[in-house]
């Protein structure tokens, strides 16, 4: 909620409601309301309503100062019936003006359906209703409540609905066949963007734990680690799994570039909002002006091509891109081509019927609505539409009404149907004497439309300023996309990151800021090192050797077969090595030599003259040297020349402090 900006509480008159989806999943426990149950009930509807009157307030900070109207209705808002407080959520806005709104609403978690004695998930339409928003805790904001439109038990029922499921503690997320169980810790896979059970390599992207693994196989309720934000403006600029940072170069903006302030972990991708004009090959008039998201656009030409240039000239301010697109092509039922007189194909063997649509095979086996309507195993138009949409055919969307099936190619391409198999009576899916009455070929569109797209999923508000450009192009305001969800992952000042990497190459590939540290498991000498980034270079702050406190000893053994150089170990800056002993445990033959020192002076710590490798015994050197290496480690090396020896062994012990 914003300071000095009142909550939106609009008084509505609902005009009509049309069911759009019935819950498609059987819980296996006798749910009567799913699409295949004994009493199927919708859980999504297209709702049309009008604004009774604008909400007048005194804030100068709103889109329209001192007023809320139909253009201030957003995805994520809720609508409650005025008699009993039964509430549904807006999930998409098809069109909106100052006074009229058409949207898709959902009975979230089917709460209303199972609460109602009749299983009805929507309040009575037509009738009075209230539009409201919820706060960061998931509670409804009903201040000021419109007068004279609600019953006495409205508020009590509505408040109880949100207390039953605290939305921020039970956040609904969707992933096909997620396979989670209650209590699972959930992370985001940074490479795939999928939700997954937390593993060692995804600990930095933990988002919460599963409070319920449903409803259905694809949804789950998450108790987040912090807070999930919806409808954040500006929209999160990345993809699922990206870390989002505050942009220090542009106040109020966000960036994918790592900065000192980490803000969000992005949970979902944006779904674009799209306005597709309805006037074919539209023309307008030079000088007509429209507002797009509050930015005026004056037309300098009359055609769609001219409008595209003008609108795209202010994309940086509106977030909206215009383009000229082909009109959609639609294949629809031709009643004379229906074999049965109604849309339908039987599904019993040797059926069901099947066909390819633009090359993708669709089998028409869903008979849910057909059986509920006729008590026969028959796929009717709504069943067929579900099967087509489930096939995921590019640019193809199927729909139906009470007696017809429609297939739309949203990009204006052709629709080609090829029958593959028929139903039990030999009736194919499409063509003459078919089950659907659809034509086998629908040609590519030749007409053009103006299309506006907002890629981040935010609203597109269009208004006439002068002339009639909205009517000329057939444009209406929408928010039919979805802004990304984000998990707040840090507040306050920056904390340095600690990385654990295998080697120096992996350290140098890190994306880091000043103060970040890297624990390197092998810094090219089979020992670990700790480094801190100072803004331009990695500075070593500790090593495996420096971590050893007080006086320490290191040993190694040399035999007649040993190589020329052998490392005893590293010592850090400021260390004094003393004493060093060489214990000859097996005398050497031949003429071997041995020295102990470093790469700069091989015999700095022990000269060959101090030991007789041909005689068993212990020899000692007490060098006065202290290493002063400006913070760097020094490798202590034994240099051995076998000198033709065929036997012999010696133990070298180095003590340092």
XYZ file of C-alpha atoms in Angstrom:
657
model
C 0.000 0.000 0.000
C 1.196 3.513 -0.797
C 1.203 6.394 1.666
C -1.363 9.092 0.848
C -3.057 6.839 -1.718
C -6.439 5.420 -0.626
C -7.496 1.841 -1.262
C -9.700 1.194 -4.282
C -13.296 0.320 -3.261
C -15.661 0.486 -6.226
C -19.409 -0.082 -6.208
C -20.435 -2.329 -9.120
C -23.476 -3.617 -10.934
C -22.754 -7.041 -12.387
C -24.428 -7.445 -15.773
C -23.689 -11.012 -16.877
C -21.546 -14.042 -16.117
C -20.534 -16.824 -18.504
C -18.766 -19.988 -17.274
C -15.410 -20.438 -19.018
C -13.790 -23.386 -17.195
C -14.861 -26.343 -15.074
C -12.307 -27.817 -12.654
C -10.573 -30.521 -14.754
C -8.988 -32.732 -12.070
C -10.483 -35.595 -10.076
C -9.194 -35.716 -6.505
C -9.948 -39.440 -6.350
C -12.096 -38.948 -3.253
C -15.517 -38.342 -4.756
C -15.394 -34.659 -5.739
C -18.811 -34.144 -7.412
C -17.943 -30.762 -8.928
C -15.016 -31.586 -11.225
C -15.654 -31.858 -14.973
C -16.185 -35.611 -14.815
C -18.134 -35.640 -11.554
C -21.821 -36.053 -10.939
C -22.496 -32.304 -10.692
C -19.793 -30.358 -12.609
C -19.441 -26.718 -11.570
C -17.426 -23.901 -13.137
C -14.644 -22.224 -11.193
C -13.884 -19.488 -13.749
C -16.292 -17.081 -15.417
C -16.313 -14.138 -17.793
C -17.868 -11.363 -15.716
C -19.250 -8.133 -17.170
C -19.938 -5.240 -14.819
C -20.471 -1.497 -14.751
C -19.174 1.042 -12.261
C -22.070 2.543 -10.310
C -20.159 5.740 -9.695
C -16.504 6.778 -9.464
C -14.850 6.536 -6.069
C -14.121 10.127 -5.106
C -11.142 10.777 -2.826
C -8.669 13.578 -2.087
C -5.361 12.088 -3.241
C -3.483 13.839 -6.017
C -1.221 10.804 -6.509
C -3.612 8.465 -8.346
C -3.809 7.916 -12.115
C -6.763 10.305 -12.271
C -6.343 12.738 -9.352
C -9.145 12.527 -6.761
C -10.961 9.668 -8.516
C -11.011 5.917 -9.183
C -13.068 4.465 -12.049
C -13.167 1.432 -14.319
C -9.687 2.124 -15.696
C -8.374 1.564 -12.163
C -9.469 -2.086 -12.111
C -6.444 -4.419 -12.163
C -5.581 -8.095 -12.380
C -5.299 -9.314 -8.784
C -8.269 -7.275 -7.547
C -11.194 -9.080 -5.890
C -14.947 -8.761 -6.362
C -17.469 -9.724 -3.679
C -21.209 -10.148 -4.060
C -23.143 -7.465 -2.233
C -25.432 -9.840 -0.344
C -23.180 -12.486 1.201
C -19.550 -11.404 0.642
C -18.740 -14.348 -1.631
C -15.492 -13.253 -3.365
C -13.688 -14.098 -6.618
C -10.333 -12.894 -7.970
C -9.752 -11.106 -11.282
C -7.158 -13.094 -13.271
C -7.487 -11.316 -16.638
C -9.102 -8.140 -17.987
C -10.545 -8.439 -21.488
C -11.583 -4.797 -21.790
C -12.124 -1.787 -19.558
C -13.341 1.782 -19.825
C -14.155 4.379 -17.178
C -17.591 2.767 -16.707
C -17.555 -0.791 -18.124
C -15.298 -3.790 -17.502
C -15.182 -7.321 -18.913
C -12.874 -9.702 -17.076
C -12.188 -13.324 -16.163
C -12.650 -14.179 -12.474
C -11.759 -17.291 -10.493
C -13.071 -18.956 -7.362
C -9.588 -19.338 -5.864
C -9.043 -22.803 -4.388
C -12.778 -23.332 -5.092
C -13.397 -21.917 -1.629
C -16.879 -20.638 -2.533
C -17.828 -23.867 -4.307
C -17.344 -26.057 -1.257
C -18.691 -23.420 1.137
C -21.963 -23.075 -0.776
C -24.803 -25.520 -0.019
C -25.387 -25.791 -3.788
C -21.760 -25.880 -4.953
C -22.091 -22.546 -6.763
C -18.806 -20.630 -6.737
C -20.086 -17.242 -7.926
C -22.430 -14.771 -6.300
C -25.786 -13.962 -7.915
C -25.491 -12.179 -11.284
C -26.907 -9.708 -12.182
C -26.688 -7.853 -8.903
C -24.682 -5.450 -6.787
C -21.049 -6.140 -5.913
C -17.931 -4.496 -4.478
C -14.464 -4.398 -6.014
C -11.578 -4.162 -3.539
C -7.883 -4.903 -3.143
C -5.950 -6.844 -0.516
C -2.929 -5.644 1.454
C 0.534 -7.156 1.812
C -0.735 -9.572 4.480
C -3.511 -10.826 2.228
C -6.309 -9.039 4.107
C -9.173 -7.237 2.326
C -9.164 -3.427 2.462
C -12.760 -2.223 2.762
C -12.383 1.417 3.686
C -14.485 3.302 2.763
C -17.173 0.674 2.256
C -19.771 1.847 -0.305
C -23.065 2.696 1.342
C -26.323 0.855 0.847
C -25.137 -2.101 -1.222
C -24.093 -4.757 1.293
C -25.946 -6.934 3.769
C -25.288 -7.077 7.509
C -23.192 -10.257 7.279
C -21.146 -9.100 4.273
C -18.015 -8.074 6.148
C -17.995 -11.010 8.596
C -18.246 -13.545 5.769
C -15.613 -11.793 3.680
C -13.121 -11.438 6.522
C -13.519 -15.107 7.431
C -12.768 -16.097 3.845
C -9.299 -14.496 4.013
C -8.595 -15.753 7.515
C -9.297 -19.311 6.360
C -6.395 -19.149 3.903
C -3.788 -16.519 4.774
C -2.669 -15.820 1.222
C 0.904 -14.809 2.055
C 1.333 -18.004 4.089
C -0.350 -20.194 1.461
C 0.711 -18.709 -1.867
C -0.666 -20.526 -4.908
C 1.933 -21.507 -7.530
C 1.616 -23.731 -10.592
C 3.995 -26.158 -12.302
C 2.873 -29.091 -14.424
C 3.203 -32.401 -12.535
C 5.409 -30.841 -9.839
C 5.421 -33.978 -7.655
C 5.875 -32.099 -4.362
C 4.733 -33.348 -0.961
C 3.683 -31.384 2.098
C 6.719 -29.988 3.906
C 9.094 -30.153 0.927
C 11.618 -27.324 0.760
C 11.336 -25.690 -2.668
C 13.997 -23.885 -4.690
C 14.272 -22.582 -8.236
C 16.659 -24.301 -10.636
C 18.725 -21.407 -11.990
C 19.322 -23.100 -15.355
C 15.807 -24.380 -16.138
C 13.631 -21.986 -14.131
C 11.712 -24.956 -12.696
C 10.584 -25.280 -9.109
C 12.420 -28.221 -7.512
C 13.051 -29.863 -4.178
C 15.955 -28.032 -2.570
C 19.355 -29.603 -3.195
C 22.908 -28.570 -2.365
C 23.343 -26.594 -5.583
C 20.069 -24.664 -5.160
C 20.412 -23.499 -1.558
C 20.869 -19.909 -2.731
C 17.435 -19.973 -4.395
C 15.226 -21.442 -1.646
C 11.755 -19.867 -1.864
C 9.830 -21.678 0.884
C 8.137 -24.935 1.829
C 5.028 -26.698 0.553
C 2.017 -26.221 2.823
C -0.256 -28.251 0.517
C 0.649 -30.167 -2.666
C -2.619 -29.288 -4.429
C -5.271 -28.622 -5.550
C -4.835 -30.868 -8.575
C -1.549 -32.271 -9.891
C -0.147 -28.947 -11.112
C -0.784 -26.473 -8.279
C 0.748 -26.236 -4.828
C 0.522 -23.873 -1.875
C 3.809 -22.390 -0.704
C 4.746 -20.902 2.641
C 7.404 -18.459 1.405
C 10.654 -17.711 3.200
C 9.856 -13.985 3.092
C 7.150 -12.188 1.107
C 5.983 -12.736 -2.459
C 5.006 -9.595 -4.346
C 2.451 -9.435 -7.159
C 1.943 -6.646 -9.684
C 5.209 -4.938 -8.776
C 5.797 -1.721 -10.682
C 8.230 -1.440 -12.365
C 7.865 -5.027 -13.539
C 10.686 -7.410 -12.686
C 12.981 -7.361 -15.742
C 14.327 -10.907 -15.777
C 13.294 -14.532 -16.133
C 12.410 -17.238 -13.625
C 15.342 -17.820 -11.260
C 17.056 -14.485 -11.896
C 18.253 -12.291 -9.058
C 16.903 -8.745 -9.451
C 18.861 -5.756 -8.129
C 18.116 -2.114 -7.401
C 19.534 0.054 -10.198
C 21.693 2.774 -8.566
C 21.980 4.694 -11.850
C 18.219 5.095 -12.342
C 16.236 5.820 -9.155
C 13.242 3.530 -8.724
C 14.295 1.072 -11.432
C 15.459 -2.530 -11.245
C 18.250 -4.292 -13.113
C 19.711 -7.741 -13.768
C 23.214 -6.297 -13.360
C 24.629 -7.173 -9.959
C 24.735 -4.132 -7.680
C 25.141 -3.509 -3.969
C 21.400 -3.997 -3.298
C 19.774 -7.349 -3.984
C 15.982 -6.962 -4.113
C 14.096 -9.980 -5.535
C 14.299 -13.525 -6.778
C 12.006 -13.764 -9.803
C 9.484 -16.617 -9.492
C 7.548 -16.439 -12.777
C 7.972 -15.057 -16.261
C 5.873 -12.192 -17.515
C 2.882 -12.984 -19.728
C 2.389 -10.189 -22.250
C -0.748 -8.055 -22.336
C -2.095 -7.652 -25.878
C -4.703 -5.425 -27.509
C -5.733 -6.670 -30.927
C -7.796 -4.147 -32.853
C -11.130 -5.269 -34.237
C -11.344 -3.085 -37.367
C -9.942 -4.729 -40.501
C -7.545 -2.625 -42.596
C -8.400 0.321 -40.356
C -7.782 3.968 -41.163
C -7.959 7.051 -38.974
C -7.285 10.767 -39.460
C -4.149 12.870 -39.297
C -4.054 14.873 -36.078
C -6.247 12.519 -34.038
C -4.656 11.884 -30.620
C -4.897 8.973 -28.186
C -3.336 8.397 -24.781
C -1.446 5.142 -24.205
C -0.701 4.615 -20.514
C -0.986 8.355 -20.015
C 1.325 9.326 -22.891
C -0.245 11.247 -25.819
C 0.287 9.922 -29.349
C -0.742 12.151 -32.261
C -1.305 10.371 -35.577
C 0.784 11.708 -38.459
C -0.848 9.469 -41.063
C -4.040 7.553 -41.675
C -3.011 3.894 -42.044
C -2.133 1.118 -39.624
C 1.490 1.388 -40.765
C 1.499 5.097 -39.863
C 0.001 4.384 -36.435
C 2.676 1.751 -35.758
C 5.433 4.309 -36.369
C 3.762 6.954 -34.202
C 3.049 4.606 -31.276
C 6.500 3.023 -31.303
C 8.024 6.484 -31.107
C 7.008 6.641 -27.428
C 7.528 2.987 -26.460
C 10.173 4.020 -23.949
C 7.514 5.931 -22.007
C 4.542 3.579 -22.439
C 6.165 0.133 -22.451
C 3.882 -0.669 -25.406
C 4.967 -1.865 -28.861
C 2.662 -1.574 -31.899
C 2.673 -3.823 -34.943
C 0.573 -4.594 -37.972
C -0.685 -8.185 -37.834
C -2.907 -10.408 -39.874
C -6.450 -10.828 -38.652
C -7.170 -14.152 -37.018
C -8.591 -16.951 -39.113
C -11.428 -19.010 -37.682
C -12.920 -22.317 -38.715
C -16.443 -22.817 -37.376
C -19.135 -25.463 -37.481
C -21.229 -25.585 -40.645
C -24.563 -27.080 -39.588
C -25.258 -28.753 -42.995
C -21.990 -30.700 -42.640
C -22.963 -32.300 -39.311
C -23.640 -36.024 -39.706
C -25.665 -36.277 -36.489
C -27.319 -32.863 -36.756
C -25.400 -31.812 -33.613
C -21.675 -31.508 -32.964
C -20.466 -34.895 -31.736
C -18.328 -37.980 -32.310
C -18.832 -41.197 -30.364
C -15.834 -42.332 -28.316
C -16.520 -46.083 -27.985
C -14.307 -48.553 -29.918
C -13.327 -48.704 -32.679
C -13.256 -44.952 -32.097
C -12.561 -42.355 -30.934
C -12.178 -40.117 -33.949
C -8.843 -38.392 -34.515
C -7.366 -35.826 -36.891
C -4.295 -33.700 -37.419
C -4.701 -29.932 -37.082
C -1.851 -28.090 -38.786
C 0.172 -31.286 -38.508
C -0.482 -32.106 -34.837
C -2.512 -35.219 -34.003
C -5.567 -34.733 -31.785
C -7.595 -37.681 -30.477
C -11.145 -36.796 -29.415
C -11.500 -39.054 -26.388
C -12.854 -36.535 -23.841
C -16.594 -37.160 -23.481
C -17.163 -35.471 -20.104
C -19.758 -32.936 -21.214
C -21.261 -35.246 -23.820
C -21.945 -37.929 -21.243
C -23.338 -35.410 -18.760
C -25.633 -34.004 -21.459
C -26.803 -37.150 -23.267
C -25.756 -40.029 -20.967
C -23.808 -41.361 -23.969
C -20.094 -41.786 -24.627
C -19.976 -38.921 -27.094
C -17.576 -35.991 -27.430
C -19.489 -32.761 -28.001
C -18.158 -29.311 -28.929
C -16.835 -28.365 -25.465
C -15.116 -31.758 -25.101
C -13.518 -31.361 -28.528
C -12.306 -27.868 -27.657
C -10.563 -29.189 -24.538
C -8.798 -31.930 -26.499
C -7.609 -29.436 -29.123
C -6.310 -26.956 -26.561
C -4.597 -29.743 -24.628
C -2.611 -30.636 -27.755
C -0.732 -27.325 -27.520
C -0.808 -26.531 -31.235
C 1.078 -23.349 -32.088
C -1.274 -20.340 -32.515
C -4.372 -22.584 -32.341
C -7.134 -21.890 -29.799
C -10.398 -23.831 -29.724
C -13.664 -22.643 -28.192
C -17.335 -23.512 -28.270
C -20.808 -22.211 -27.606
C -24.068 -24.051 -27.074
C -24.075 -25.619 -30.545
C -20.823 -24.867 -32.411
C -17.089 -25.581 -32.340
C -14.580 -22.897 -33.312
C -10.867 -23.163 -34.092
C -8.931 -19.894 -34.307
C -5.457 -19.381 -35.765
C -4.347 -16.362 -33.752
C -1.565 -15.313 -36.160
C -3.842 -15.350 -39.198
C -2.377 -18.492 -40.724
C -4.274 -21.233 -42.505
C -6.012 -24.092 -40.683
C -5.572 -27.521 -42.262
C -7.434 -30.522 -40.845
C -6.705 -34.071 -41.990
C -8.950 -36.861 -40.678
C -6.998 -39.835 -39.343
C -9.622 -42.128 -37.815
C -13.416 -42.110 -37.468
C -15.823 -42.919 -34.653
C -17.665 -46.232 -34.240
C -20.133 -45.278 -36.976
C -17.434 -44.321 -39.452
C -18.034 -40.577 -38.951
C -14.837 -38.491 -39.248
C -14.018 -35.438 -37.167
C -14.123 -32.739 -39.892
C -15.348 -32.107 -43.430
C -18.698 -33.061 -45.022
C -20.881 -35.449 -42.987
C -18.565 -35.127 -39.996
C -18.830 -34.852 -36.232
C -17.675 -31.231 -35.959
C -18.877 -29.734 -39.234
C -15.547 -27.887 -39.526
C -14.042 -27.309 -42.986
C -10.916 -29.252 -43.868
C -9.138 -26.074 -45.037
C -9.410 -22.475 -43.886
C -7.216 -20.134 -45.923
C -4.690 -17.657 -44.565
C -6.026 -14.249 -43.593
C -5.588 -11.334 -45.991
C -6.828 -8.510 -43.771
C -4.711 -6.606 -41.232
C -5.238 -5.269 -37.707
C -3.390 -2.958 -35.326
C -1.938 -4.821 -32.336
C -0.450 -3.334 -29.156
C 1.756 -5.457 -26.864
C 3.156 -4.814 -23.406
C 5.738 -7.524 -22.821
C 5.966 -7.174 -19.034
C 2.282 -8.093 -18.576
C 1.148 -4.751 -17.198
C -1.996 -2.900 -18.182
C -2.480 -1.083 -21.474
C -4.820 1.877 -20.994
C -5.934 3.598 -24.195
C -8.078 6.739 -24.261
C -9.275 9.145 -26.926
C -7.886 12.660 -26.540
C -9.099 14.149 -29.814
C -11.036 12.493 -32.597
C -11.997 8.814 -32.517
C -8.795 6.757 -32.906
C -10.019 4.021 -30.521
C -13.152 3.384 -32.559
C -11.225 3.750 -35.821
C -8.816 0.932 -34.918
C -11.143 -1.013 -32.591
C -9.000 -0.652 -29.449
C -10.005 -1.166 -25.805
C -7.970 -1.016 -22.591
C -6.843 -4.405 -21.245
C -4.697 -6.223 -18.759
C -4.823 -9.756 -20.113
C -1.224 -10.637 -19.299
C 0.508 -11.213 -16.004
C 3.263 -9.313 -14.243
C 6.044 -11.535 -12.852
C 5.999 -12.699 -9.247
C 9.007 -11.883 -7.084
C 10.272 -13.100 -3.725
C 11.799 -10.395 -1.546
C 15.150 -11.835 -0.516
C 16.926 -8.983 1.241
C 16.191 -5.763 3.038
C 18.574 -3.220 4.536
C 22.277 -2.748 3.800
C 24.246 -5.114 1.613
C 25.912 -8.199 3.038
C 28.994 -9.599 1.336
C 28.600 -12.963 -0.375
C 30.753 -16.006 0.379
C 31.455 -18.386 -2.506
C 33.008 -21.849 -2.293
C 34.750 -22.843 -5.527
C 37.019 -25.626 -6.698
C 39.981 -23.653 -8.016
C 41.362 -20.283 -9.091
C 39.723 -20.517 -12.521
C 36.291 -20.872 -10.911
C 37.086 -17.989 -8.549
C 37.992 -15.696 -11.436
C 34.679 -16.495 -13.169
C 32.559 -15.268 -10.239
C 30.291 -12.220 -10.549
C 31.247 -10.285 -7.420
C 31.118 -6.930 -5.673
C 33.510 -5.264 -3.223
C 33.651 -7.272 -0.008
C 32.634 -10.620 -1.503
C 34.828 -13.554 -0.486
C 35.847 -16.790 -2.168
C 36.974 -19.951 -0.399
C 39.113 -21.785 -2.978
C 39.482 -25.499 -2.287
C 42.695 -25.796 -4.326
C 44.638 -22.616 -5.097
C 46.943 -24.513 -7.511
C 48.994 -26.150 -4.732
C 46.493 -28.681 -3.340
C 45.760 -26.398 -0.370
C 42.835 -24.067 0.301
C 42.923 -20.289 0.295
C 40.547 -17.507 1.323
C 40.312 -14.382 -0.844
C 38.402 -11.080 -0.711
C 37.520 -8.901 -3.721
C 38.712 -5.293 -3.295
C 36.992 -3.980 -6.403
C 39.837 -4.657 -8.811
C 41.633 -7.780 -7.617
C 41.405 -10.816 -5.361
C 43.384 -10.317 -2.131
C 44.466 -13.442 -0.261
C 43.517 -13.198 3.409
C 44.211 -16.716 4.672
C 45.628 -20.048 3.579
C 45.670 -23.565 4.872
C 49.160 -22.912 6.240
C 48.254 -19.611 7.909
C 45.348 -21.298 9.644
C 47.748 -23.480 11.557
C 48.430 -21.670 14.844
C 51.410 -21.916 17.244
C 54.481 -23.975 16.306
C 53.738 -26.626 13.724
C 55.703 -29.384 12.050
C 55.555 -30.791 8.555
C 57.318 -33.914 7.357
C 58.144 -35.676 4.135
C 60.172 -38.755 3.249
C 62.822 -38.987 0.545
C 64.027 -42.289 -0.950
C 66.595 -43.085 -3.591
C 63.699 -43.112 -6.092
C 62.391 -39.624 -5.222
C 62.206 -36.861 -7.781
C 64.441 -33.827 -7.931
C 62.113 -31.554 -5.922
C 59.585 -32.359 -3.218
C 57.363 -29.821 -1.439
C 57.212 -30.123 2.327
C 54.481 -27.490 2.556
C 53.780 -23.761 2.570
C 54.553 -21.166 5.212
C 52.883 -17.784 5.387
C 54.347 -14.313 5.617
C 56.309 -13.619 8.813
C 57.072 -17.257 9.615
C 60.475 -18.434 10.927
C 61.434 -21.974 9.945
C 63.595 -23.574 12.653
C 64.794 -26.152 13.270
C 64.926 -28.580 10.332
C 66.022 -32.181 10.876
C 66.988 -34.864 8.405
C 66.816 -38.379 9.844
C 68.635 -40.936 7.685
C 66.729 -44.143 8.396
C 68.348 -46.254 5.660
C 71.821 -45.280 4.440
C 72.146 -44.253 0.804
C 74.757 -45.712 -1.513
C 76.149 -43.816 -4.476
C 76.774 -40.076 -4.241
C 73.414 -38.398 -3.358
C 72.967 -34.762 -2.266
C 70.109 -33.022 -0.441
C 69.140 -29.392 0.286
C 66.154 -27.646 1.864
C 65.070 -24.133 0.933
C 62.737 -22.344 -1.429
C 62.517 -21.536 -5.120
C 64.731 -18.461 -4.643
C 67.533 -20.118 -2.626
C 67.332 -23.949 -2.703
C 69.697 -24.402 0.312
C 68.526 -21.422 2.363
C 67.417 -23.618 5.285
C 69.603 -26.751 5.083
C 72.872 -27.162 3.148
C 74.059 -30.504 1.794
C 77.318 -30.202 3.762
C 75.411 -30.579 7.059
C 74.287 -34.163 6.399
C 75.942 -37.465 5.522
C 73.346 -39.539 3.701
C 75.566 -42.637 3.799
C 75.378 -42.863 7.598
C 72.295 -43.574 9.707
C 71.563 -40.696 12.098
C 69.732 -37.405 12.719
C 71.114 -34.115 11.404
C 69.791 -30.649 12.299
C 69.923 -27.103 10.953
C 68.755 -23.980 12.822
C 68.609 -21.212 10.211
C 68.061 -17.624 11.440
C 65.926 -16.702 8.432
C 62.359 -15.252 8.746
C 60.179 -14.996 5.634
C 58.966 -11.491 4.750
C 56.872 -11.935 1.601
C 54.272 -9.124 1.714
C 51.375 -11.392 2.514
C 52.279 -14.217 0.137
C 52.937 -17.839 1.044
C 56.270 -19.562 0.400
C 56.633 -23.178 -0.680
C 59.412 -25.012 1.231
C 61.191 -27.418 -1.144
C 63.528 -30.399 -0.701
C 66.012 -30.627 -3.596
C 67.415 -34.168 -3.972
C 69.939 -35.602 -6.432
C 70.097 -39.406 -6.222
C 73.700 -39.532 -7.525
C 73.338 -43.138 -8.655
C 71.924 -44.369 -5.339
C 70.054 -47.694 -5.418
C 69.013 -47.739 -1.776
C 68.356 -45.262 1.014
C 65.623 -43.373 2.860
C 65.476 -40.149 4.908
C 62.754 -38.313 6.837
C 62.774 -34.505 6.699
C 60.945 -32.611 9.472
C 60.359 -28.858 9.362
C 59.219 -26.903 12.421
C 57.993 -23.327 12.006
C 56.325 -20.603 14.035
